[in-house]
Tab-separated table of C-alpha atoms in Angstrom:
chain	number	residue	atom	x	y	z
Q	1142	MET	CA	111.023	77.232	-40.012
Q	1143	ASN	CA	112.869	74.111	-40.347
Q	1144	VAL	CA	115.286	74.295	-43.556
Q	1145	PRO	CA	117.744	71.923	-43.791
Q	1146	GLY	CA	121.163	73.313	-42.828
Q	1147	LEU	CA	119.812	76.516	-41.444
Q	1148	ASP	CA	121.085	76.507	-38.208
Q	1149	LYS	CA	121.368	79.492	-35.120
Q	1150	ARG	CA	124.171	80.869	-35.800
Q	1151	THR	CA	122.582	81.788	-39.173
Q	1152	THR	CA	118.985	82.543	-38.016
Q	1153	ASN	CA	120.703	84.896	-34.699
Q	1154	SER	CA	123.070	86.901	-37.203
Q	1155	PRO	CA	122.027	90.472	-37.847
Q	1156	GLY	CA	122.623	90.157	-41.072
Q	1157	TYR	CA	119.952	87.725	-41.718
Q	1158	GLN	CA	117.550	89.810	-39.677
Q	1159	THR	CA	117.689	92.701	-41.920
Q	1160	SER	CA	117.254	90.099	-44.703
Q	1161	LEU	CA	113.986	88.793	-43.377
Q	1162	ARG	CA	112.527	92.537	-43.097
Q	1163	ILE	CA	113.625	93.444	-46.447
Q	1164	ARG	CA	112.069	90.189	-47.983
Q	1165	LYS	CA	108.626	90.888	-46.086
Q	1166	ARG	CA	108.855	94.437	-47.431
Q	1167	ALA	CA	109.092	93.450	-51.030
Q	1168	GLU	CA	106.881	90.379	-50.953
Q	1169	GLU	CA	104.355	93.133	-49.613
Q	1170	ILE	CA	104.310	95.014	-53.101
Q	1171	PHE	CA	104.026	91.992	-54.783
Q	1172	GLY	CA	101.109	90.896	-52.619
Q	1173	TRP	CA	99.459	94.559	-53.189
Q	1174	MET	CA	100.389	94.350	-57.410
Q	1175	LYS	CA	98.441	91.061	-57.611
Q	1176	THR	CA	95.650	91.848	-55.533
Q	1177	VAL	CA	94.870	95.324	-56.152
Q	1178	GLY	CA	97.058	95.774	-59.450
Q	1179	GLY	CA	95.042	92.590	-60.795
Q	1180	LEU	CA	98.495	90.917	-62.049
Q	1181	ARG	CA	97.330	87.492	-60.542
Q	1182	ARG	CA	96.272	87.065	-63.805
Q	1183	THR	CA	96.595	89.047	-67.135
Q	1184	ARG	CA	94.144	90.859	-68.922
Q	1185	TYR	CA	96.156	91.426	-71.899
Q	1186	ARG	CA	97.538	89.507	-74.592
Q	1187	GLY	CA	101.269	89.295	-75.488
Q	1188	PRO	CA	104.532	90.222	-72.990
Q	1189	GLU	CA	104.683	93.899	-74.090
Q	1190	ARG	CA	100.992	95.056	-73.095
Q	1191	THR	CA	101.483	92.617	-69.904
Q	1192	GLN	CA	105.061	94.000	-68.911
Q	1193	ALA	CA	103.015	97.579	-69.972
Q	1194	TRP	CA	100.706	97.221	-67.534
Q	1195	GLY	CA	103.175	96.219	-64.565
Q	1196	TYR	CA	105.021	99.293	-65.076
Q	1197	PHE	CA	101.286	101.310	-64.610
Q	1198	VAL	CA	100.479	99.365	-61.742
Q	1199	ALA	CA	104.368	99.768	-60.034
Q	1200	GLY	CA	103.930	102.943	-60.789
Q	1201	THR	CA	100.685	103.713	-59.386
Q	1202	TYR	CA	102.037	101.989	-56.051
Q	1203	ASN	CA	104.600	104.215	-56.171
Q	1204	LEU	CA	102.426	107.424	-56.124
Q	1205	LEU	CA	100.166	105.700	-53.447
Q	1206	ARG	CA	103.483	105.327	-51.146
Q	1207	MET	CA	105.063	108.604	-51.787
Q	1208	ALA	CA	101.368	110.515	-50.714
Q	1209	ARG	CA	101.503	108.085	-47.528
Q	1210	LEU	CA	105.308	109.512	-46.867
Q	1211	GLU	CA	103.958	112.761	-47.214
Q	1212	LEU	CA	101.343	112.417	-44.991
Q	1213	MET	CA	103.606	110.571	-42.536
Q	1214	ALA	CA	105.683	113.634	-42.886
Q	1215	THR	CA	103.622	116.648	-42.132
């Protein structure tokens, strides 16, 4: 990755590595919401209904995540 102004002092720091891990986790969630949850294109008209669908998809993702965590714990 060649970013102007970003040198080895930044990319080798532990905080930068932590940031990359957290960013990857967040991007995976949004990717799932777009592909599986159908948020790549809205199917509703109006911001209120689209936002409600987004909340529904995010809740669904959380339920799936909780179920996955439960399976890992047992």
